[in-house]
């Protein structure tokens, strides 16, 4: 299953994540954003891929005037308690066959994450 959050800005489901702060590594950012949006502590296991927002259409995302480089990590829950935030209306765990309506750009990353679980030899995705 994949952990998704329902975004408060568009009401759609997405991977937890956000912008990296100055002085913060990508791993620190991933852990902080996951904690802020879910209340859960995560350990990072692997980098699964690097994705570009230039390759998907902005339809539902509120920040349409920006381009993003998305890093997809595999993680494991190591603590905390599920808690929503002002950015998060709900937290849910979904099987690949039961995904809800997904916010722009996230389905490609979610699909690659499930594929990497099935094929452990799969190389990281890079755009």
Short mmCIF file of N, CA and C in Angstrom, two decimals:
data_model
loop_
_atom_site.label_atom_id
_atom_site.label_comp_id
_atom_site.label_asym_id
_atom_site.label_seq_id
_atom_site.Cartn_x
_atom_site.Cartn_y
_atom_site.Cartn_z
N UNK A 1 0.83 -1.19 0.00
CA UNK A 1 0.00 0.00 0.00
C UNK A 1 0.88 1.25 0.00
N UNK A 2 0.29 2.34 -0.46
CA UNK A 2 0.97 3.63 -0.48
C UNK A 2 0.21 4.58 0.45
N UNK A 3 0.97 5.39 1.18
CA UNK A 3 0.37 6.40 2.04
C UNK A 3 0.14 7.65 1.20
N UNK A 4 -1.10 8.11 1.18
CA UNK A 4 -1.47 9.33 0.46
C UNK A 4 -2.17 10.29 1.42
N UNK A 5 -2.09 11.56 1.07
CA UNK A 5 -2.81 12.59 1.83
C UNK A 5 -3.83 13.25 0.91
N UNK A 6 -4.97 13.63 1.48
CA UNK A 6 -5.91 14.45 0.72
C UNK A 6 -5.50 15.89 0.96
N UNK A 7 -5.13 16.56 -0.13
CA UNK A 7 -4.65 17.94 -0.06
C UNK A 7 -5.78 18.89 0.31
N UNK A 8 -5.50 19.86 1.14
CA UNK A 8 -6.52 20.83 1.52
C UNK A 8 -6.72 21.89 0.43
N UNK A 9 -5.74 22.06 -0.48
CA UNK A 9 -5.88 23.11 -1.49
C UNK A 9 -6.70 22.70 -2.71
N UNK A 10 -6.77 21.38 -3.02
CA UNK A 10 -7.59 20.98 -4.17
C UNK A 10 -8.49 19.77 -3.89
N UNK A 11 -8.43 19.20 -2.67
CA UNK A 11 -9.30 18.10 -2.29
C UNK A 11 -8.97 16.77 -2.93
N UNK A 12 -7.81 16.69 -3.59
CA UNK A 12 -7.40 15.45 -4.25
C UNK A 12 -6.29 14.77 -3.45
N UNK A 13 -6.07 13.51 -3.75
CA UNK A 13 -5.07 12.71 -3.05
C UNK A 13 -3.71 12.87 -3.70
N UNK A 14 -2.66 12.83 -2.88
CA UNK A 14 -1.29 13.03 -3.36
C UNK A 14 -0.31 12.34 -2.42
N UNK A 15 0.90 12.16 -2.92
CA UNK A 15 1.98 11.70 -2.06
C UNK A 15 2.35 12.81 -1.09
N UNK A 16 2.66 12.50 0.15
CA UNK A 16 3.15 13.53 1.06
C UNK A 16 4.46 14.09 0.52
N UNK A 17 4.65 15.39 0.65
CA UNK A 17 5.90 15.99 0.17
C UNK A 17 5.80 17.50 0.14
N UNK A 18 6.90 18.12 -0.26
CA UNK A 18 6.90 19.57 -0.34
C UNK A 18 8.27 20.10 -0.68
N UNK A 19 8.43 21.39 -0.58
CA UNK A 19 9.65 22.07 -0.99
C UNK A 19 10.75 21.93 0.06
N UNK A 20 11.95 21.76 -0.44
CA UNK A 20 13.13 21.65 0.41
C UNK A 20 13.53 23.02 0.94
N UNK A 21 13.82 23.08 2.23
CA UNK A 21 14.28 24.32 2.86
C UNK A 21 15.77 24.51 2.62
N UNK A 22 16.23 25.76 2.65
CA UNK A 22 17.66 26.03 2.56
C UNK A 22 18.37 25.35 3.72
N UNK A 23 19.53 24.77 3.44
CA UNK A 23 20.30 24.09 4.47
C UNK A 23 19.82 22.70 4.81
N UNK A 24 18.89 22.18 4.06
CA UNK A 24 18.28 20.88 4.32
C UNK A 24 18.64 19.93 3.18
N UNK A 25 18.98 18.69 3.50
CA UNK A 25 19.25 17.70 2.47
C UNK A 25 17.92 17.16 1.92
N UNK A 26 17.94 16.51 0.74
CA UNK A 26 16.70 15.90 0.24
C UNK A 26 16.11 14.87 1.21
N UNK A 27 16.97 14.09 1.88
CA UNK A 27 16.46 13.11 2.84
C UNK A 27 15.81 13.80 4.03
N UNK A 28 16.44 14.84 4.56
CA UNK A 28 15.86 15.59 5.68
C UNK A 28 14.52 16.20 5.27
N UNK A 29 14.45 16.72 4.06
CA UNK A 29 13.21 17.31 3.55
C UNK A 29 12.11 16.26 3.48
N UNK A 30 12.43 15.09 2.92
CA UNK A 30 11.42 14.04 2.79
C UNK A 30 10.88 13.62 4.15
N UNK A 31 11.77 13.44 5.11
CA UNK A 31 11.34 13.05 6.46
C UNK A 31 10.49 14.13 7.10
N UNK A 32 10.92 15.41 6.99
CA UNK A 32 10.18 16.51 7.59
C UNK A 32 8.80 16.67 6.97
N UNK A 33 8.75 16.67 5.63
CA UNK A 33 7.46 16.85 4.95
C UNK A 33 6.50 15.71 5.27
N UNK A 34 7.01 14.48 5.30
CA UNK A 34 6.14 13.35 5.63
C UNK A 34 5.58 13.51 7.03
N UNK A 35 6.43 13.88 7.98
CA UNK A 35 5.99 14.09 9.38
C UNK A 35 4.98 15.22 9.46
N UNK A 36 5.26 16.35 8.79
CA UNK A 36 4.36 17.50 8.86
C UNK A 36 2.98 17.18 8.29
N UNK A 37 2.93 16.37 7.23
CA UNK A 37 1.66 16.12 6.55
C UNK A 37 0.92 14.89 7.05
N UNK A 38 1.61 14.00 7.78
CA UNK A 38 0.95 12.77 8.24
C UNK A 38 1.06 12.54 9.74
N UNK A 39 2.01 13.19 10.42
CA UNK A 39 2.27 12.91 11.82
C UNK A 39 3.16 11.70 12.03
N UNK A 40 3.52 11.01 10.97
CA UNK A 40 4.31 9.79 11.06
C UNK A 40 5.79 10.06 10.79
N UNK A 41 6.64 9.36 11.53
CA UNK A 41 8.09 9.41 11.31
C UNK A 41 8.44 8.33 10.29
N UNK A 42 9.27 8.67 9.33
CA UNK A 42 9.63 7.73 8.28
C UNK A 42 11.15 7.62 8.18
N UNK A 43 11.61 6.41 7.92
CA UNK A 43 13.01 6.18 7.58
C UNK A 43 13.10 6.00 6.08
N UNK A 44 14.09 6.60 5.45
CA UNK A 44 14.25 6.50 4.01
C UNK A 44 15.06 5.25 3.68
N UNK A 45 14.54 4.43 2.78
CA UNK A 45 15.20 3.19 2.37
C UNK A 45 15.96 3.37 1.06
N UNK A 46 15.32 4.06 0.09
CA UNK A 46 15.96 4.17 -1.23
C UNK A 46 15.37 5.33 -2.01
N UNK A 47 16.18 5.88 -2.91
CA UNK A 47 15.71 6.84 -3.90
C UNK A 47 15.17 6.03 -5.08
N UNK A 48 13.91 6.23 -5.42
CA UNK A 48 13.30 5.48 -6.52
C UNK A 48 13.37 6.23 -7.84
N UNK A 49 13.41 7.56 -7.78
CA UNK A 49 13.44 8.27 -9.04
C UNK A 49 13.39 9.78 -8.91
N UNK A 50 13.67 10.43 -10.04
CA UNK A 50 13.64 11.88 -10.17
C UNK A 50 12.67 12.18 -11.31
N UNK A 51 11.64 12.97 -11.00
CA UNK A 51 10.56 13.24 -11.94
C UNK A 51 10.43 14.75 -12.15
N UNK A 52 10.00 15.16 -13.34
CA UNK A 52 9.86 16.57 -13.68
C UNK A 52 8.40 16.94 -13.91
N UNK A 53 7.98 18.06 -13.35
CA UNK A 53 6.61 18.54 -13.57
C UNK A 53 6.41 19.04 -15.00
N UNK A 54 7.48 19.19 -15.75
CA UNK A 54 7.35 19.63 -17.15
C UNK A 54 6.70 18.56 -18.02
N UNK A 55 6.61 17.33 -17.51
CA UNK A 55 6.09 16.21 -18.30
C UNK A 55 4.65 15.84 -17.98
N UNK A 56 3.97 16.64 -17.17
CA UNK A 56 2.54 16.39 -16.97
C UNK A 56 1.77 17.69 -17.06
N UNK A 57 0.49 17.55 -17.34
CA UNK A 57 -0.38 18.72 -17.52
C UNK A 57 -0.91 19.18 -16.16
N UNK A 58 -0.80 20.49 -15.93
CA UNK A 58 -1.39 21.07 -14.72
C UNK A 58 -2.88 21.29 -14.97
N UNK A 59 -3.73 20.57 -14.25
CA UNK A 59 -5.17 20.79 -14.34
C UNK A 59 -5.75 21.18 -12.99
N UNK A 60 -5.29 20.51 -11.93
CA UNK A 60 -5.88 20.69 -10.61
C UNK A 60 -4.91 21.29 -9.61
N UNK A 61 -3.65 21.42 -9.97
CA UNK A 61 -2.64 21.89 -9.02
C UNK A 61 -2.67 23.40 -8.92
N UNK A 62 -2.73 23.96 -7.73
CA UNK A 62 -2.89 25.41 -7.58
C UNK A 62 -1.65 26.24 -7.97
N UNK A 63 -0.45 25.67 -7.92
CA UNK A 63 0.78 26.41 -8.23
C UNK A 63 1.22 26.17 -9.67
N UNK A 64 0.37 26.54 -10.62
CA UNK A 64 0.61 26.24 -12.03
C UNK A 64 1.72 27.08 -12.64
N UNK A 65 2.18 28.11 -11.97
CA UNK A 65 3.19 29.00 -12.53
C UNK A 65 4.61 28.57 -12.15
N UNK A 66 4.78 27.37 -11.63
CA UNK A 66 6.10 26.89 -11.19
C UNK A 66 6.43 25.56 -11.85
N UNK A 67 7.72 25.25 -11.93
CA UNK A 67 8.18 23.93 -12.36
C UNK A 67 8.85 23.26 -11.17
N UNK A 68 8.66 21.95 -11.06
CA UNK A 68 9.16 21.21 -9.91
C UNK A 68 9.98 20.01 -10.34
N UNK A 69 10.98 19.69 -9.55
CA UNK A 69 11.74 18.46 -9.66
C UNK A 69 11.33 17.63 -8.44
N UNK A 70 10.71 16.48 -8.69
CA UNK A 70 10.20 15.63 -7.61
C UNK A 70 11.13 14.45 -7.40
N UNK A 71 11.52 14.23 -6.16
CA UNK A 71 12.31 13.06 -5.78
C UNK A 71 11.37 12.06 -5.11
N UNK A 72 11.37 10.84 -5.60
CA UNK A 72 10.51 9.80 -5.04
C UNK A 72 11.37 8.84 -4.23
N UNK A 73 11.01 8.68 -2.96
CA UNK A 73 11.74 7.79 -2.05
C UNK A 73 10.85 6.65 -1.59
N UNK A 74 11.46 5.52 -1.29
CA UNK A 74 10.76 4.44 -0.59
C UNK A 74 11.12 4.61 0.88
N UNK A 75 10.12 4.51 1.73
CA UNK A 75 10.36 4.68 3.15
C UNK A 75 9.64 3.62 3.96
N UNK A 76 9.93 3.64 5.25
CA UNK A 76 9.23 2.76 6.18
C UNK A 76 8.84 3.57 7.41
N UNK A 77 7.67 3.30 7.94
CA UNK A 77 7.19 3.99 9.12
C UNK A 77 7.98 3.50 10.33
N UNK A 78 8.54 4.45 11.09
CA UNK A 78 9.32 4.08 12.27
C UNK A 78 8.76 4.68 13.56
N UNK A 79 7.68 5.46 13.46
CA UNK A 79 7.09 6.03 14.67
C UNK A 79 6.03 7.06 14.35
N UNK A 80 5.57 7.72 15.39
CA UNK A 80 4.56 8.77 15.24
C UNK A 80 3.15 8.22 15.24
N UNK A 81 2.20 9.16 15.11
CA UNK A 81 0.78 8.82 15.04
C UNK A 81 0.15 9.62 13.91
N UNK A 82 -0.73 8.99 13.14
CA UNK A 82 -1.38 9.70 12.04
C UNK A 82 -2.10 10.92 12.56
N UNK A 83 -1.75 12.08 11.98
CA UNK A 83 -2.34 13.36 12.36
C UNK A 83 -2.43 14.23 11.12
N UNK A 84 -3.58 14.82 10.89
CA UNK A 84 -3.72 15.73 9.75
C UNK A 84 -3.13 17.10 10.11
N UNK A 85 -2.99 17.93 9.08
CA UNK A 85 -2.44 19.28 9.27
C UNK A 85 -3.30 20.26 8.47
N UNK A 86 -2.91 21.53 8.44
CA UNK A 86 -3.67 22.48 7.63
C UNK A 86 -3.52 22.19 6.14
N UNK A 87 -2.50 21.43 5.74
CA UNK A 87 -2.30 21.04 4.34
C UNK A 87 -2.99 19.71 4.02
N UNK A 88 -3.40 18.97 5.05
CA UNK A 88 -3.86 17.59 4.91
C UNK A 88 -5.25 17.42 5.50
N UNK A 89 -6.23 17.08 4.64
CA UNK A 89 -7.58 16.84 5.13
C UNK A 89 -7.75 15.41 5.66
N UNK A 90 -7.10 14.45 5.00
CA UNK A 90 -7.18 13.04 5.39
C UNK A 90 -5.86 12.35 5.07
N UNK A 91 -5.63 11.24 5.72
CA UNK A 91 -4.49 10.36 5.45
C UNK A 91 -5.07 9.00 5.13
N UNK A 92 -4.59 8.37 4.06
CA UNK A 92 -5.10 7.05 3.71
C UNK A 92 -4.01 6.15 3.16
N UNK A 93 -4.25 4.86 3.25
CA UNK A 93 -3.35 3.83 2.73
C UNK A 93 -4.11 3.09 1.64
N UNK A 94 -3.50 2.99 0.45
CA UNK A 94 -4.21 2.48 -0.71
C UNK A 94 -3.41 1.41 -1.45
N UNK A 95 -4.11 0.36 -1.84
CA UNK A 95 -3.54 -0.64 -2.75
C UNK A 95 -3.51 -0.04 -4.15
N UNK A 96 -2.66 -0.58 -4.99
CA UNK A 96 -2.56 -0.07 -6.36
C UNK A 96 -3.88 -0.19 -7.11
N UNK A 97 -4.65 -1.21 -6.80
CA UNK A 97 -5.93 -1.44 -7.49
C UNK A 97 -7.07 -0.60 -6.93
N UNK A 98 -6.83 0.19 -5.90
CA UNK A 98 -7.90 0.94 -5.25
C UNK A 98 -7.51 2.39 -5.00
N UNK A 99 -6.79 2.99 -5.94
CA UNK A 99 -6.35 4.37 -5.76
C UNK A 99 -7.52 5.35 -5.92
N UNK A 100 -7.55 6.40 -5.12
CA UNK A 100 -8.59 7.44 -5.24
C UNK A 100 -8.22 8.42 -6.37
N UNK A 101 -9.00 9.49 -6.52
CA UNK A 101 -8.68 10.51 -7.52
C UNK A 101 -7.40 11.23 -7.08
N UNK A 102 -6.41 11.25 -7.98
CA UNK A 102 -5.05 11.70 -7.67
C UNK A 102 -4.79 13.10 -8.24
N UNK A 103 -4.08 13.92 -7.48
CA UNK A 103 -3.66 15.26 -7.91
C UNK A 103 -2.63 15.15 -9.05
N UNK A 104 -2.55 16.20 -9.85
CA UNK A 104 -1.66 16.23 -11.02
C UNK A 104 -0.26 15.70 -10.73
N UNK A 105 0.24 14.85 -11.63
CA UNK A 105 1.62 14.39 -11.58
C UNK A 105 1.93 13.27 -10.63
N UNK A 106 1.06 13.00 -9.69
CA UNK A 106 1.37 11.99 -8.66
C UNK A 106 1.17 10.56 -9.15
N UNK A 107 0.26 10.33 -10.07
CA UNK A 107 -0.02 8.96 -10.50
C UNK A 107 1.20 8.31 -11.14
N UNK A 108 1.96 9.06 -11.93
CA UNK A 108 3.17 8.51 -12.55
C UNK A 108 4.14 8.02 -11.49
N UNK A 109 4.34 8.82 -10.44
CA UNK A 109 5.26 8.44 -9.37
C UNK A 109 4.72 7.27 -8.54
N UNK A 110 3.44 7.29 -8.24
CA UNK A 110 2.83 6.20 -7.48
C UNK A 110 2.95 4.89 -8.27
N UNK A 111 2.66 4.93 -9.55
CA UNK A 111 2.75 3.73 -10.39
C UNK A 111 4.18 3.20 -10.43
N UNK A 112 5.16 4.10 -10.55
CA UNK A 112 6.55 3.66 -10.57
C UNK A 112 6.93 3.04 -9.22
N UNK A 113 6.44 3.61 -8.13
CA UNK A 113 6.71 3.05 -6.82
C UNK A 113 6.20 1.62 -6.68
N UNK A 114 4.98 1.37 -7.13
CA UNK A 114 4.45 0.01 -7.08
C UNK A 114 5.25 -0.92 -8.00
N UNK A 115 5.62 -0.44 -9.18
CA UNK A 115 6.42 -1.24 -10.10
C UNK A 115 7.77 -1.61 -9.48
N UNK A 116 8.38 -0.67 -8.76
CA UNK A 116 9.67 -0.95 -8.13
C UNK A 116 9.54 -1.99 -7.01
N UNK A 117 8.39 -2.08 -6.38
CA UNK A 117 8.17 -3.12 -5.38
C UNK A 117 8.08 -4.50 -6.02
N UNK A 118 7.49 -4.56 -7.22
CA UNK A 118 7.36 -5.84 -7.94
C UNK A 118 8.69 -6.28 -8.56
N UNK A 119 9.51 -5.30 -8.96
CA UNK A 119 10.76 -5.58 -9.68
C UNK A 119 11.91 -4.94 -8.92
N UNK A 120 12.48 -5.67 -7.99
CA UNK A 120 13.54 -5.11 -7.14
C UNK A 120 14.79 -4.72 -7.92
N UNK A 121 14.97 -5.26 -9.11
CA UNK A 121 16.14 -4.93 -9.94
C UNK A 121 15.93 -3.66 -10.78
N UNK A 122 14.76 -3.08 -10.71
CA UNK A 122 14.43 -1.90 -11.51
C UNK A 122 15.34 -0.74 -11.14
N UNK A 123 15.93 -0.09 -12.14
CA UNK A 123 16.81 1.05 -11.90
C UNK A 123 15.96 2.27 -11.53
N UNK A 124 16.54 3.20 -10.77
CA UNK A 124 15.79 4.43 -10.45
C UNK A 124 15.37 5.16 -11.73
N UNK A 125 14.20 5.75 -11.69
CA UNK A 125 13.67 6.53 -12.81
C UNK A 125 14.38 7.88 -12.84
N UNK A 126 14.70 8.37 -14.01
CA UNK A 126 15.35 9.68 -14.12
C UNK A 126 14.88 10.38 -15.38
N UNK A 127 14.33 11.58 -15.20
CA UNK A 127 13.87 12.39 -16.33
C UNK A 127 14.80 13.56 -16.52
#
